Short mmCIF file of C-alpha atoms in Angstrom, two decimals:
data_model
loop_
_atom_site.label_atom_id
_atom_site.label_comp_id
_atom_site.label_asym_id
_atom_site.label_seq_id
_atom_site.Cartn_x
_atom_site.Cartn_y
_atom_site.Cartn_z
CA GLN W 1386 0.27 -3.92 -17.63
CA VAL W 1387 -1.88 -2.12 -15.07
CA GLN W 1388 -1.72 1.55 -14.18
CA LEU W 1389 -2.23 2.60 -10.56
CA VAL W 1390 -3.84 5.67 -9.00
CA GLU W 1391 -3.81 6.19 -5.23
CA SER W 1392 -6.29 8.28 -3.27
CA GLY W 1393 -7.45 8.84 0.29
CA GLY W 1394 -4.48 10.61 1.80
CA GLY W 1395 -4.84 13.69 3.95
CA LEU W 1396 -4.18 15.34 7.28
CA VAL W 1397 -5.27 13.54 10.43
CA GLN W 1398 -4.54 13.85 14.13
CA ALA W 1399 -2.58 11.23 15.98
CA GLY W 1400 -4.83 8.34 16.92
CA GLY W 1401 -7.05 8.89 13.91
CA SER W 1402 -7.72 6.73 10.88
CA LEU W 1403 -7.48 6.93 7.10
CA ARG W 1404 -8.22 4.50 4.31
CA LEU W 1405 -6.09 4.63 1.22
CA SER W 1406 -7.29 3.25 -2.08
CA CYS W 1407 -5.33 2.23 -5.15
CA ALA W 1408 -7.35 1.81 -8.30
CA ALA W 1409 -5.87 -0.22 -11.12
CA SER W 1410 -6.69 -0.04 -14.79
CA GLY W 1411 -6.81 -3.10 -16.98
CA ARG W 1412 -8.51 -6.46 -16.87
CA THR W 1413 -5.73 -8.50 -15.26
CA PHE W 1414 -5.64 -6.94 -11.80
CA SER W 1415 -6.22 -10.29 -10.14
CA ASN W 1416 -2.95 -11.56 -11.63
CA TYR W 1417 -0.93 -9.01 -9.66
CA ALA W 1418 0.48 -9.13 -6.17
CA MET W 1419 -0.08 -5.69 -4.65
CA ALA W 1420 1.88 -3.78 -2.05
CA TRP W 1421 2.03 -0.49 -0.21
CA PHE W 1422 5.24 1.40 0.44
CA ARG W 1423 5.89 4.79 1.99
CA GLN W 1424 8.59 7.41 1.93
CA ALA W 1425 9.03 10.11 4.54
CA PRO W 1426 11.03 13.27 3.84
CA GLY W 1427 14.74 12.59 3.95
CA LYS W 1428 14.23 8.86 4.37
CA GLU W 1429 14.37 5.88 2.10
CA ARG W 1430 11.25 4.23 0.79
CA GLU W 1431 10.06 1.49 3.12
CA PHE W 1432 7.77 -1.48 2.84
CA VAL W 1433 4.38 -1.27 4.55
CA ALA W 1434 2.25 -4.24 3.48
CA VAL W 1435 1.72 -6.75 0.67
CA ILE W 1436 -1.21 -8.90 -0.37
CA SER W 1437 -1.39 -11.95 -2.61
CA ARG W 1438 -3.41 -12.13 -5.79
CA SER W 1439 -6.40 -13.74 -4.09
CA GLY W 1440 -6.06 -11.70 -0.91
CA GLY W 1441 -5.48 -14.79 1.17
CA VAL W 1442 -1.91 -14.00 2.19
CA VAL W 1443 -0.75 -10.70 3.67
CA TYR W 1444 2.46 -9.47 5.28
CA TYR W 1445 3.12 -6.29 7.22
CA ALA W 1446 6.08 -4.27 8.36
CA ASP W 1447 6.56 -4.59 12.10
CA SER W 1448 6.03 -0.84 12.48
CA VAL W 1449 2.42 -1.07 11.26
CA LYS W 1450 1.41 -4.55 12.35
CA GLY W 1451 -1.80 -4.46 14.37
CA ARG W 1452 -2.67 -0.94 13.17
CA PHE W 1453 -2.84 -1.23 9.37
CA THR W 1454 -4.84 -3.66 7.24
CA ILE W 1455 -4.30 -4.33 3.56
CA SER W 1456 -7.15 -5.74 1.50
CA ARG W 1457 -8.25 -5.97 -2.10
CA ASP W 1458 -11.41 -6.19 -4.15
CA ASN W 1459 -10.59 -7.86 -7.45
CA ALA W 1460 -14.06 -7.11 -8.80
CA LYS W 1461 -13.33 -3.39 -8.34
CA ASN W 1462 -9.65 -3.57 -9.35
CA THR W 1463 -8.76 -1.86 -6.09
CA VAL W 1464 -6.42 -2.45 -3.18
CA TYR W 1465 -6.91 -0.71 0.15
CA LEU W 1466 -4.85 0.22 3.16
CA GLN W 1467 -6.87 0.83 6.30
CA MET W 1468 -4.72 2.78 8.74
CA ASN W 1469 -5.83 3.03 12.37
CA ASN W 1470 -4.23 4.57 15.45
CA LEU W 1471 -2.03 6.72 13.24
CA LYS W 1472 1.17 8.17 14.66
CA PRO W 1473 3.21 11.18 13.59
CA GLU W 1474 5.92 8.80 12.39
CA ASP W 1475 3.45 7.42 9.84
CA THR W 1476 3.68 10.73 7.97
CA ALA W 1477 4.89 9.98 4.44
CA VAL W 1478 3.93 9.72 0.81
CA TYR W 1479 2.26 6.35 0.38
CA TYR W 1480 2.66 4.43 -2.87
CA CYS W 1481 0.98 1.33 -4.14
CA ALA W 1482 2.91 -1.08 -6.30
CA ALA W 1483 2.12 -4.10 -8.42
CA ARG W 1484 3.95 -7.13 -9.72
CA LEU W 1485 2.61 -9.79 -12.02
CA GLY W 1486 2.78 -13.20 -10.41
CA THR W 1487 2.66 -14.95 -7.06
CA THR W 1488 5.85 -13.85 -5.31
CA LEU W 1489 5.28 -11.44 -2.44
CA TYR W 1490 8.23 -9.05 -2.27
CA THR W 1491 8.93 -6.70 0.61
CA GLN W 1492 11.60 -4.81 -1.34
CA GLY W 1493 10.63 -2.06 -3.72
CA GLY W 1494 12.85 -3.49 -6.40
CA GLY W 1495 10.48 -6.41 -6.70
CA TYR W 1496 7.76 -4.23 -8.22
CA ASN W 1497 7.64 -2.80 -11.70
CA VAL W 1498 4.41 -0.80 -11.59
CA TRP W 1499 3.96 2.15 -9.25
CA GLY W 1500 1.34 4.76 -8.55
CA GLN W 1501 2.03 8.46 -8.17
CA GLY W 1502 1.64 8.45 -4.40
CA THR W 1503 -0.69 10.09 -1.90
CA GLN W 1504 0.40 12.24 1.04
CA VAL W 1505 -0.49 11.21 4.58
CA THR W 1506 0.26 13.69 7.34
CA VAL W 1507 -0.33 12.85 10.99
CA SER W 1508 -0.22 15.73 13.45
CA SER W 1509 0.68 15.29 17.10
#
């Protein structure tokens, strides 16, 4: 199965932008549905966005819809999360996750491969 490594987190002011990347090892990346989740201190992990294997289908949490964009480049084995108009409430550790197959889950339990996470901090 693939292994995932996130990057691109950091500190940004409210209203700013960041792009997260999740690089996957292995030759079967295109067989995996990919998702982003986040977890803020003292809160449960929550779904952010998911993308189908081809990139043709995406879903977003209501809290990020219109501000975040998930995309993937199967030639580069990478999934991205472009985050615009960031808010302090977006502060969290962001994780990418993978699941072999076509089903697009919005629950963390649907994924069996996780990255180590990258911290995003949005100051007011």
